Coordinates of C-alpha atoms and ligand atoms in Angstrom, one line a residue:
Chain D
X283 CA 147.2 241.5 297.8
X284 CA 145.5 244.1 300.1
X285 CA 141.3 243.5 300.5
X286 CA 141.3 246.3 303.7
X287 CA 138.3 248.2 302.6
X288 CA 136.6 246.2 300.0
X289 CA 133.1 246.0 300.1
X290 CA 131.4 242.5 301.9
X291 CA 130.4 242.0 298.9
X292 CA 133.7 241.3 297.9
X293 CA 134.3 238.1 299.9
X294 CA 131.8 236.3 298.2
X295 CA 131.8 233.5 295.4
X296 CA 130.2 233.8 292.4
X297 CA 127.4 230.9 291.4
X298 CA 128.6 231.2 287.8
X299 CA 125.1 232.1 286.0
X300 CA 126.3 233.6 282.7
X301 CA 124.3 233.4 279.1
X302 CA 121.7 230.3 280.2
X303 CA 120.4 232.7 282.5
X304 CA 120.8 236.0 281.1
X305 CA 118.7 234.4 278.0
X306 CA 116.3 233.0 280.7
X307 CA 116.0 236.7 282.1
X308 CA 115.4 238.2 279.2
X309 CA 112.8 235.5 277.5
X310 CA 110.7 235.5 281.1
X311 CA 110.7 239.0 281.2
X312 CA 109.1 239.0 277.1
X313 CA 106.6 235.8 278.5
X314 CA 105.7 237.7 281.5
X315 CA 105.2 241.0 279.7
X316 CA 103.3 239.9 276.9
X317 CA 101.1 238.4 278.5
X318 CA 100.5 241.0 281.1
X319 CA 100.1 243.7 278.2
X320 CA 97.6 241.8 276.0
X321 CA 95.4 241.4 279.7
X322 CA 95.6 244.7 279.9
X323 CA 94.6 245.1 276.4
X324 CA 92.1 242.2 276.6
X325 CA 90.1 244.3 279.5
X326 CA 90.8 248.2 279.2
X327 CA 91.1 247.9 275.0
X328 CA 88.7 248.1 271.9
X329 CA 88.1 245.5 269.8
X330 CA 90.0 246.1 267.2
X331 CA 92.4 245.4 269.6
X332 CA 91.8 241.8 269.5
X333 CA 94.8 241.4 267.3
X334 CA 97.7 243.0 269.4
X335 CA 95.8 240.7 272.5
X336 CA 96.5 237.3 270.4
X337 CA 100.1 238.2 269.2
X338 CA 100.4 238.5 272.7
X339 CA 99.6 235.2 274.2
X340 CA 101.4 233.8 271.0
X341 CA 104.5 234.9 272.2
X342 CA 103.7 234.3 275.9
X343 CA 103.3 230.9 276.0
X344 CA 106.1 229.8 274.1
X345 CA 107.9 232.3 276.0
X346 CA 107.5 230.1 279.1
X347 CA 108.0 226.9 278.1
X348 CA 111.6 228.6 277.3
X349 CA 112.2 230.1 279.5
X350 CA 111.6 226.5 281.6
X351 CA 114.2 225.0 279.9
X352 CA 116.8 227.3 280.1
X353 CA 115.8 227.3 283.6
X354 CA 116.4 223.1 284.3
X355 CA 119.8 222.8 281.6
X356 CA 121.5 225.4 283.9
X357 CA 121.6 223.4 286.7
X358 CA 124.1 220.8 287.7
X359 CA 121.4 218.5 288.1
X360 CA 118.7 218.7 285.5
X361 CA 116.9 215.5 286.1
X362 CA 116.0 217.2 290.0
X363 CA 114.5 220.5 288.7
X364 CA 112.0 218.8 290.3
X365 CA 113.2 219.4 293.6
X366 CA 111.9 222.6 293.4
X367 CA 108.6 222.4 293.8
X368 CA 108.7 218.2 296.0
X369 CA 110.2 217.8 298.5
X370 CA 112.5 214.7 297.1
X371 CA 112.4 212.9 300.4
X372 CA 108.7 213.7 301.8
X373 CA 107.0 214.1 298.5
X374 CA 104.8 217.2 300.0
X375 CA 105.5 220.3 297.9
X376 CA 107.7 222.7 298.4
X377 CA 107.6 226.5 298.9
X378 CA 109.8 229.0 300.7
X379 CA 107.9 232.0 300.4
X380 CA 111.4 234.3 301.5
X381 CA 113.3 232.2 298.7
X382 CA 112.3 234.2 295.6
X383 CA 113.9 231.1 293.5
X384 CA 111.7 229.0 295.1
X385 CA 108.3 231.5 295.1
X386 CA 110.3 232.0 291.0
X387 CA 109.6 228.1 290.4
X388 CA 106.2 227.8 291.7
X389 CA 105.0 231.1 289.6
X390 CA 107.0 229.7 287.1
X391 CA 105.2 226.8 286.7
X392 CA 101.5 228.4 287.8
X393 CA 102.4 231.6 284.9
X394 CA 103.0 228.9 281.8
X395 CA 99.4 226.7 282.7
X396 CA 97.7 230.1 282.1
X397 CA 99.4 231.1 279.7
X398 CA 98.5 227.9 278.5
X399 CA 95.0 228.1 278.6
X400 CA 95.4 231.5 277.9
X401 CA 97.1 230.3 274.0
X402 CA 94.7 227.7 273.3
X403 CA 91.6 230.7 273.9
X404 CA 93.7 233.2 271.2
X405 CA 94.2 230.3 268.7
X406 CA 90.6 229.2 269.2
X407 CA 89.7 232.4 268.6
X408 CA 92.5 233.6 265.6
X409 CA 90.3 230.8 263.8
X410 CA 93.4 228.0 264.1
X411 CA 91.0 225.6 266.8
X412 CA 87.6 225.3 265.7
X413 CA 87.0 224.6 269.5
X414 CA 84.5 226.7 270.4
X415 CA 85.0 225.8 274.6
X416 CA 88.0 227.3 274.4
X417 CA 86.5 230.2 274.1
X418 CA 85.9 230.1 277.9
X419 CA 89.7 231.1 278.7
X420 CA 89.4 234.7 277.2
X421 CA 87.4 237.3 278.4
X422 CA 84.2 238.5 278.7
X423 CA 84.2 235.2 279.9
X424 CA 83.8 234.8 283.8
X425 CA 86.1 231.6 283.5
X426 CA 88.7 233.8 281.1
X427 CA 88.6 237.0 283.3
X428 CA 89.7 234.7 285.9
X429 CA 92.5 233.9 284.1
X430 CA 93.3 237.6 283.2
X431 CA 93.9 238.5 286.1
X432 CA 95.9 235.9 288.0
X433 CA 97.8 235.2 285.2
X434 CA 98.3 238.1 284.6
X435 CA 99.3 239.1 288.7
X436 CA 101.7 236.3 288.1
X437 CA 103.0 237.8 283.9
X438 CA 104.1 240.9 286.8
X439 CA 105.6 238.4 289.4
X440 CA 107.6 236.5 286.7
X441 CA 109.0 239.8 285.0
X442 CA 110.2 241.5 288.1
X443 CA 111.7 238.7 290.6
X444 CA 114.3 238.1 288.5
X445 CA 115.5 241.1 289.7
X446 CA 114.5 240.6 294.0
X447 CA 116.4 237.4 293.5
X448 CA 120.1 238.5 292.7
X449 CA 119.3 241.3 295.1
X450 CA 118.5 238.1 297.8
X451 CA 122.2 237.2 297.9
X452 CA 125.2 238.1 299.0
X453 CA 126.9 239.9 295.8
X454 CA 128.5 242.8 294.5
X455 CA 126.4 245.0 292.6
X456 CA 123.0 242.5 293.1
X457 CA 123.0 242.8 297.1
X458 CA 124.4 246.4 297.3
X459 CA 120.9 247.1 296.1
X460 CA 117.0 247.4 296.5
X461 CA 116.2 248.2 292.5
X462 CA 116.9 245.8 290.2
X463 CA 113.6 244.1 290.3
X464 CA 112.3 247.5 289.3
X465 CA 114.6 247.8 286.5
X466 CA 114.3 243.9 285.6
X467 CA 110.1 244.8 286.1
X468 CA 110.7 248.1 283.6
X469 CA 112.6 246.2 280.8
X470 CA 110.6 243.3 280.7
X471 CA 107.5 245.5 279.9
X472 CA 109.4 248.1 277.3
X473 CA 110.6 245.0 275.5
X474 CA 107.4 243.5 275.2
X475 CA 105.6 246.2 274.1
X476 CA 108.6 247.0 271.6
X477 CA 108.2 242.8 270.4
X478 CA 105.0 243.2 269.8
X479 CA 105.4 246.3 267.8
X480 CA 107.9 244.7 265.8
X481 CA 105.7 241.8 264.7
X482 CA 102.6 244.2 264.7
X483 CA 103.9 246.3 262.4
X484 CA 103.4 245.8 259.1
X485 CA 99.9 244.7 259.1
X486 CA 98.2 248.1 258.6
X487 CA 94.8 247.1 259.9
X488 CA 96.6 247.2 263.1
X489 CA 98.0 250.6 263.1
X490 CA 95.7 252.2 265.9
X491 CA 96.3 249.3 267.8
X492 CA 100.5 249.7 267.2
X493 CA 100.2 253.2 267.6
X494 CA 98.4 252.8 271.2
X495 CA 101.5 250.4 272.1
X496 CA 104.2 252.9 270.8
X497 CA 102.5 255.3 273.1
X498 CA 103.0 253.0 276.1
X499 CA 106.5 251.9 275.4
X500 CA 107.6 255.8 275.0
X501 CA 105.8 256.1 278.4
X502 CA 107.8 252.8 279.7
X503 CA 110.8 254.0 278.7
X504 CA 110.8 257.4 280.1
X505 CA 109.9 255.6 282.9
X506 CA 113.6 253.0 282.1
X507 CA 114.9 256.1 282.3
X508 CA 114.2 257.2 285.8
X509 CA 114.8 254.0 287.0
X510 CA 118.0 253.6 285.7
X511 CA 119.1 256.2 286.4
X512 CA 117.8 255.7 289.9
X513 CA 119.6 252.1 290.2
X514 CA 123.6 253.2 289.8
X515 CA 122.2 256.4 292.1
X516 CA 121.6 253.5 295.0
X517 CA 125.0 251.5 294.3
X518 CA 126.4 255.0 296.1
X519 CA 130.3 254.3 295.8
X520 CA 129.5 250.4 294.9
X521 CA 128.7 251.6 291.2
X522 CA 132.6 252.6 291.0
X523 CA 133.1 249.7 289.8
X524 CA 131.3 249.7 286.1
X525 CA 134.1 252.0 285.4
X526 CA 135.1 249.5 282.7
X527 CA 133.8 248.0 279.6
X528 CA 130.7 247.1 281.2
X529 CA 129.8 250.9 282.7
X530 CA 130.0 251.8 278.6
X531 CA 128.3 248.9 277.5
X532 CA 125.6 250.0 280.7
X533 CA 126.2 254.1 279.3
X534 CA 125.7 253.2 275.7
X535 CA 124.3 250.1 275.0
X536 CA 121.6 250.2 277.7
X537 CA 120.9 254.2 278.5
X538 CA 122.0 255.4 274.9
X539 CA 120.4 252.7 272.3
X540 CA 118.3 251.1 274.4
X541 CA 116.1 254.1 275.9
X542 CA 117.4 257.7 274.3
X543 CA 117.4 256.7 270.6
X544 CA 113.9 254.8 271.2
X545 CA 112.6 257.5 272.8
X546 CA 114.2 260.1 269.5
X547 CA 113.1 258.4 267.1
X548 CA 109.1 257.7 268.6
X549 CA 109.3 261.8 269.2
X550 CA 110.9 262.2 265.7
X551 CA 110.0 259.2 263.2
X552 CA 110.5 261.3 260.3
X553 CA 114.4 261.1 260.6
X554 CA 114.5 257.7 259.8
X555 CA 111.3 258.1 257.7
X556 CA 108.1 256.7 258.8
X557 CA 108.6 252.9 257.5
X558 CA 111.6 252.0 259.8
X559 CA 111.2 254.3 262.7
X560 CA 109.0 252.3 264.3
X561 CA 110.8 248.9 263.8
X562 CA 114.3 250.4 264.6
X563 CA 112.6 252.0 267.6
X564 CA 111.7 248.5 268.6
X565 CA 114.5 246.3 267.4
X566 CA 116.8 248.5 269.6
X567 CA 114.6 249.0 272.4
X568 CA 115.2 245.0 272.4
X569 CA 118.8 244.8 272.3
X570 CA 119.3 247.2 275.1
X571 CA 116.9 245.2 277.2
X572 CA 119.2 242.3 276.9
X573 CA 122.1 243.9 276.9
X574 CA 120.9 245.7 280.6
X575 CA 120.6 241.5 281.6
X576 CA 124.0 241.1 280.5
X577 CA 125.7 243.7 282.4
X578 CA 124.4 242.9 285.6
X579 CA 124.7 239.9 285.1
X580 CA 127.9 239.5 284.1
X581 CA 129.8 242.4 285.9
X582 CA 129.1 241.0 289.1
X583 CA 130.6 237.5 287.7
X584 CA 133.7 238.6 287.7
X585 CA 134.0 240.2 290.5
X586 CA 135.6 239.3 294.5
X587 CA 138.5 237.9 296.2
X588 CA 139.6 234.6 296.2
X589 CA 138.6 233.1 299.7
Chain O
X553 CA 118.2 219.1 320.3
X554 CA 121.6 218.7 321.4
X555 CA 124.2 221.2 322.6
X556 CA 125.5 223.7 319.9
X557 CA 128.0 222.3 318.9
X558 CA 131.0 223.9 316.9
X559 CA 134.9 224.9 316.0
X560 CA 137.0 227.4 317.7
X561 CA 140.4 228.4 315.0
X562 CA 142.6 229.6 317.0
X563 CA 145.0 231.1 313.9
X564 CA 148.1 232.3 316.1
X565 CA 149.1 228.6 316.8
X566 CA 148.0 227.5 313.2
X567 CA 151.9 226.4 311.7
X568 CA 150.5 225.4 308.1
X569 CA 151.3 222.4 307.8
X570 CA 147.6 221.2 306.4
X571 CA 146.5 218.3 308.2
X572 CA 143.8 219.7 308.9
X573 CA 142.6 219.9 304.8
X574 CA 144.3 216.4 303.9
X575 CA 142.1 214.5 306.6
X576 CA 139.1 216.5 305.6
X577 CA 139.9 215.3 302.1
X578 CA 140.8 211.6 303.4
X579 CA 137.0 211.1 306.2
X580 CA 135.6 212.6 304.0
X581 CA 136.3 211.5 299.9
X582 CA 137.2 214.1 298.3
X583 CA 139.3 213.7 295.3
X584 CA 142.5 215.7 293.9
X585 CA 141.7 219.2 291.7
X586 CA 142.9 218.6 288.4
X587 CA 143.3 214.9 288.3
X588 CA 145.9 214.8 290.7
X589 CA 148.2 216.8 288.7
X590 CA 149.9 219.3 290.7
X591 CA 149.2 223.2 290.1
X592 CA 150.7 226.2 291.5
X593 CA 149.5 229.3 292.9
X594 CA 152.4 231.2 291.3
X595 CA 152.5 233.8 294.0
X596 CA 151.6 232.0 297.1
X597 CA 153.1 229.1 299.1
X598 CA 149.2 228.0 299.4
X599 CA 148.3 226.4 296.3
X600 CA 144.5 225.3 296.9
X601 CA 143.1 229.3 297.2
X602 CA 140.6 228.6 298.3
X603 CA 137.5 226.8 299.8
X604 CA 135.2 224.8 296.8
X605 CA 132.8 222.3 296.7
X606 CA 136.8 219.9 296.5
X607 CA 137.8 221.7 299.7
X608 CA 135.7 222.1 302.8
X609 CA 138.9 223.2 304.8
X610 CA 141.3 225.2 303.4
X611 CA 144.4 226.9 305.3
X612 CA 145.1 230.5 304.5
X613 CA 148.9 231.8 304.5
X614 CA 148.3 236.0 304.4
X615 CA 152.6 236.7 303.7
X616 CA 153.2 239.8 304.9
X617 CA 156.4 241.6 303.1
X618 CA 157.8 244.6 302.9
X619 CA 158.7 245.2 298.9
X620 CA 162.4 244.2 299.7
X621 CA 161.7 241.6 302.1
X622 CA 164.0 242.1 304.8
X623 CA 160.2 242.3 307.0
X624 CA 157.1 240.5 307.1
X625 CA 155.3 238.0 308.8
X626 CA 152.8 234.6 308.1
X627 CA 149.0 234.7 309.0
X628 CA 147.5 231.8 308.8
X629 CA 144.2 230.9 309.4
X630 CA 142.2 227.1 308.7
X631 CA 139.5 228.3 307.0
X632 CA 135.7 227.1 306.9
X633 CA 132.3 227.1 307.1
X634 CA 131.3 228.6 309.4
X635 CA 128.0 227.3 310.6
X636 CA 126.2 230.7 310.8
X637 CA 123.4 230.8 313.6
X638 CA 121.3 232.5 311.2
X639 CA 123.1 231.7 307.8
X640 CA 122.5 232.5 304.6
X641 CA 122.6 229.9 302.1
X642 CA 119.7 228.1 303.8
X643 CA 117.8 231.4 303.5
X644 CA 117.7 230.9 299.7
X645 CA 117.7 227.3 299.1
X646 CA 115.0 226.2 296.8
X647 CA 114.7 222.5 297.4
X648 CA 115.8 222.4 301.1
X649 CA 119.0 220.6 300.9
X650 CA 120.6 223.1 303.1
X651 CA 119.2 221.8 306.9
X652 CA 120.1 222.5 309.9
X653 CA 120.9 219.4 312.1
X654 CA 120.9 219.0 315.7
X655 CA 124.1 220.0 316.5
X656 CA 122.7 223.8 315.4
X657 CA 125.2 223.3 312.3
X658 CA 124.5 223.3 308.8
X659 CA 124.2 220.4 306.4
X660 CA 123.8 220.7 302.3
X661 CA 122.0 217.4 301.7
X662 CA 123.9 216.2 298.2
X663 CA 120.9 213.4 297.4
X664 CA 118.4 216.6 297.4
X665 CA 121.1 219.0 295.7
X666 CA 119.8 219.9 292.5
X667 CA 123.1 223.0 291.4
X668 CA 121.3 225.6 290.9
X669 CA 123.8 227.3 292.5
X670 CA 121.2 229.9 294.5
X671 CA 123.4 229.1 298.0
X672 CA 127.4 229.9 296.6
X673 CA 126.1 233.5 295.5
X674 CA 124.2 233.7 299.3
X675 CA 127.2 232.7 301.2
X676 CA 128.5 236.0 302.8
X677 CA 131.5 234.3 303.2
X678 CA 132.2 232.6 300.3
X679 CA 132.4 229.1 301.6
X680 CA 130.6 226.8 298.9
X681 CA 130.9 225.7 295.6
X682 CA 130.3 222.9 293.1
X683 CA 132.1 219.3 293.2
X684 CA 132.5 218.7 290.1
X685 CA 132.2 214.7 291.0
X686 CA 128.8 214.6 291.7
X687 CA 127.1 218.7 290.3
X688 CA 125.8 219.2 293.9
X689 CA 127.2 221.9 296.0
X690 CA 128.7 220.9 298.5
X691 CA 130.9 222.2 301.9
X692 CA 131.8 220.6 305.7
X693 CA 129.3 219.3 307.2
X694 CA 131.2 219.4 310.4
X695 CA 131.9 216.1 310.1
X696 CA 127.9 215.2 310.2
X697 CA 128.4 211.6 309.9
X698 CA 131.1 211.3 312.6
X699 CA 129.1 213.4 315.1
X700 CA 126.3 211.2 314.7
X701 CA 129.0 208.7 316.1
X702 CA 130.3 210.4 319.5
X703 CA 133.5 211.3 317.1
X704 CA 135.1 214.8 316.7
X705 CA 135.3 215.8 313.3
X706 CA 138.8 215.1 310.9
X707 CA 140.2 218.2 310.7
X708 CA 140.1 219.4 314.7
X709 CA 141.6 215.5 315.4
X710 CA 144.5 215.8 313.2
X711 CA 145.5 219.4 314.1
X712 CA 149.0 219.1 315.8
X713 CA 148.8 222.6 317.8
X714 CA 145.0 222.7 318.8
X715 CA 144.5 226.4 316.0
X716 CA 141.4 223.8 315.7
X717 CA 139.4 223.3 318.6
X718 CA 136.4 221.4 318.6
X719 CA 133.3 221.6 321.2
X720 CA 130.0 223.2 323.0
X721 CA 129.8 226.3 321.7
X722 CA 129.5 227.4 325.3
X723 CA 132.9 225.8 326.4
X724 CA 134.5 227.0 322.9
X725 CA 133.6 231.0 324.1
X726 CA 135.1 230.4 327.3
X727 CA 138.3 229.0 325.6
X728 CA 138.4 231.8 323.4
X729 CA 137.9 234.6 326.0
X730 CA 140.6 233.0 328.0
X731 CA 143.1 232.4 325.2
X732 CA 142.6 236.7 324.2
X733 CA 142.7 237.4 327.4
X734 CA 145.8 235.4 327.4
X735 CA 146.6 236.8 324.8
X736 CA 146.8 240.9 325.7
X737 CA 148.5 240.2 328.8
X738 CA 151.3 239.5 326.6
X739 CA 151.4 241.7 324.7
X740 CA 149.8 240.8 321.6
X741 CA 146.9 243.4 321.9
X742 CA 144.6 243.0 318.1
X743 CA 144.1 239.7 318.8
X744 CA 139.8 239.9 318.9
X745 CA 137.5 237.0 318.2
X746 CA 135.5 236.9 315.1
X747 CA 132.2 236.3 314.6
X748 CA 132.0 235.0 318.3
X749 CA 129.0 237.3 319.0
X750 CA 125.5 236.7 317.8
X751 CA 126.0 240.7 316.2
X752 CA 127.1 238.1 313.3
X753 CA 124.8 236.5 311.9
X754 CA 123.2 235.4 315.4
X755 CA 126.9 233.6 315.9
X756 CA 129.3 231.7 314.2
X757 CA 129.3 228.6 315.3
X758 CA 132.8 228.1 313.8
X759 CA 134.7 231.4 315.2
X760 CA 138.2 232.6 314.7
X761 CA 140.7 234.6 316.9
X762 CA 142.2 236.8 314.3
X763 CA 145.4 239.4 315.2
X764 CA 144.8 241.8 311.8
X765 CA 141.6 242.8 310.2
X766 CA 139.3 240.6 308.5
X767 CA 139.8 241.3 305.2
X768 CA 143.5 240.5 305.4
X769 CA 142.3 236.6 306.4
X770 CA 139.6 237.5 302.9
X771 CA 136.6 237.5 305.8
X772 CA 133.7 240.1 305.1
X773 CA 133.8 242.7 308.6
X774 CA 130.6 242.7 307.7
X775 CA 128.8 240.0 306.9
X776 CA 125.1 239.9 306.0
X777 CA 121.7 237.8 305.9
X778 CA 120.6 237.8 302.1
X779 CA 116.8 238.4 303.3
X780 CA 117.9 242.3 304.3
X781 CA 116.6 243.5 300.4
X782 CA 113.5 241.0 300.1
X783 CA 111.2 244.2 301.0
X784 CA 112.5 247.0 299.6
X785 CA 113.1 245.0 297.0
X786 CA 110.1 243.3 296.4
X787 CA 108.0 246.5 297.8
X788 CA 110.2 248.9 294.8
X789 CA 108.7 246.2 292.1
X790 CA 105.3 245.9 293.4
X791 CA 105.3 249.7 292.5
X792 CA 106.4 249.0 289.5
X793 CA 103.5 246.3 288.3
X794 CA 101.5 249.4 289.8
X795 CA 103.0 252.1 287.3
X796 CA 103.0 250.1 284.1
X797 CA 99.8 249.2 285.0
X798 CA 97.7 252.0 285.4
X799 CA 99.8 253.5 282.1
X800 CA 98.8 250.1 280.1
X801 CA 95.6 251.6 281.4
X802 CA 95.9 254.8 280.2
X803 CA 97.3 253.7 276.9
X804 CA 94.5 251.2 275.7
X805 CA 91.4 252.5 277.3
X806 CA 88.9 254.0 275.2
X807 CA 90.4 252.6 272.5
X808 CA 87.0 251.9 270.8
X809 CA 86.6 255.7 269.9
X810 CA 90.3 256.5 269.6
X811 CA 90.3 253.2 266.7
X812 CA 87.1 254.3 265.4
X813 CA 88.9 258.0 264.3
X814 CA 91.9 256.1 263.5
X815 CA 89.8 253.8 260.7
X816 CA 87.7 256.9 259.6
X817 CA 91.2 258.7 258.4
X818 CA 92.5 255.7 257.2
X819 CA 89.4 255.4 255.1
X820 CA 89.0 258.7 254.3
X821 CA 93.5 259.0 253.2
X822 CA 92.2 256.4 250.6
X823 CA 89.6 257.9 249.1
X824 CA 90.9 261.5 248.3
X825 CA 94.3 259.4 247.2
Ligands
SF4_1261 S1 129.1 230.4 306.1 FE1 128.4 230.4 304.3 S2 127.9 227.5 303.7 FE2 128.7 228.5 306.3 S3 126.5 228.3 307.4 FE3 127.4 229.7 306.5 S4 126.0 230.9 304.5 FE4 125.8 228.8 304.6

């Protein structure tokens, strides 16, 4: 075997991050994305958009719980998951600002807290919980505003840091570009908008809110298209490692199914009929976002020379 | 801190006996793989194949033969953790399990590690692996326990040809420079040191004398720190967050007015229908 000429990242070992981590990247993205969309709607939308914001909070909290569980189960020693947060020998907090995984663990924990409060407030708002004091956890109450702003910032962080985490390694593809965080963040926004559209499009009185979300999703998809092309360009000659089934999946699954066709459906809803265009586009965006993570994670896992 | 200690591995005198591998396994009580059943690599006389959680020393056999096998040579190299002065594994470890010792070596504390495997992806040399017995990430400790007791690491002690040399980094560097000079003098012009100077990750406390390109030995030509990507990746993501935030504001602001218009439309449509 002749390894001369291979890039340095090929001499590293794969961490065996597979489906649990892919699932986390996807669901964590939805948690963050749905939350920040809900906050944006709460802060800038009208009263009519309220139900949509609530839906965002209803998705975000369970999704962040599932995210945490996926991460813990993926550890080889799940019983020691708390070592990420507390130094096991001293009992002091464990935080390394320059380690994305360390920072991410804290972000996920804190975000989970904010998502929980917003979740409670949304339940109260929807009339499920009858405890009026919970209203303070949502805007316009000042406490609710602070929760929204801090939780929203953390939501963006949770949605994007996973790509940065992959870049801060020495693995092929992951560490050969600095655009994975950006791509994951944008994809979190588009998949979250798609999920909310999918869950909300059947109720006619949500129509205008969903329409606003569709406009947003279209813009984000265009951004995603640009970011994806930039990602491939930033890989330079490394992009050749995608000249295989992974590359095909990227082009067909992520690029065509996940971005281009949904954009066409938004632009020409008559192609599938008014009734089916929006949900079909939303499903495709979700599938594309999932496949993006599948390709990025698994295509790198299989690369490298024995050493 | 005591003086930095490390290994200088002179690959030109390695005979591939694997005494170091065995001594390492014995001292560190590393079990055999596959329950001890012999597993052959099938394409090499080396059946260990790589460093991982159960193999902290690995003698690589680089078998360079012409296709008709009329001509050939063996390059043998006992590979090990490089105990990088700037260690990628330690940088990313989120639990603090990976520490730098008073001997300037890098050690994973197995009782702290929770098996997240970030260090495996971060090590530029592919050194770390999960030990299936402890389910934690493990690698060479440069025999931290033996060093604390004033003893030499098991592998270098066992090496019958002094291919593995143990000592202070200062002494090892002198020894290595002299050996390169000697080889050059005797006509082996290809001899050079890999990782001895500070340009490579601040210096490798376990460095090598090689006679071919690093890649031939399965070593990266230009190992880097994972954190090189941290700032640019974060900045791009932040920029993305701002743009998406603005898109969201743009899509939902003034929604009071637009929504009312749409609702009036609705009412109108139902009235005319
Ligand atoms: S060679 Fe790898 S495992 Fe060893 S100190 Fe360097 S980065 Fe860590």
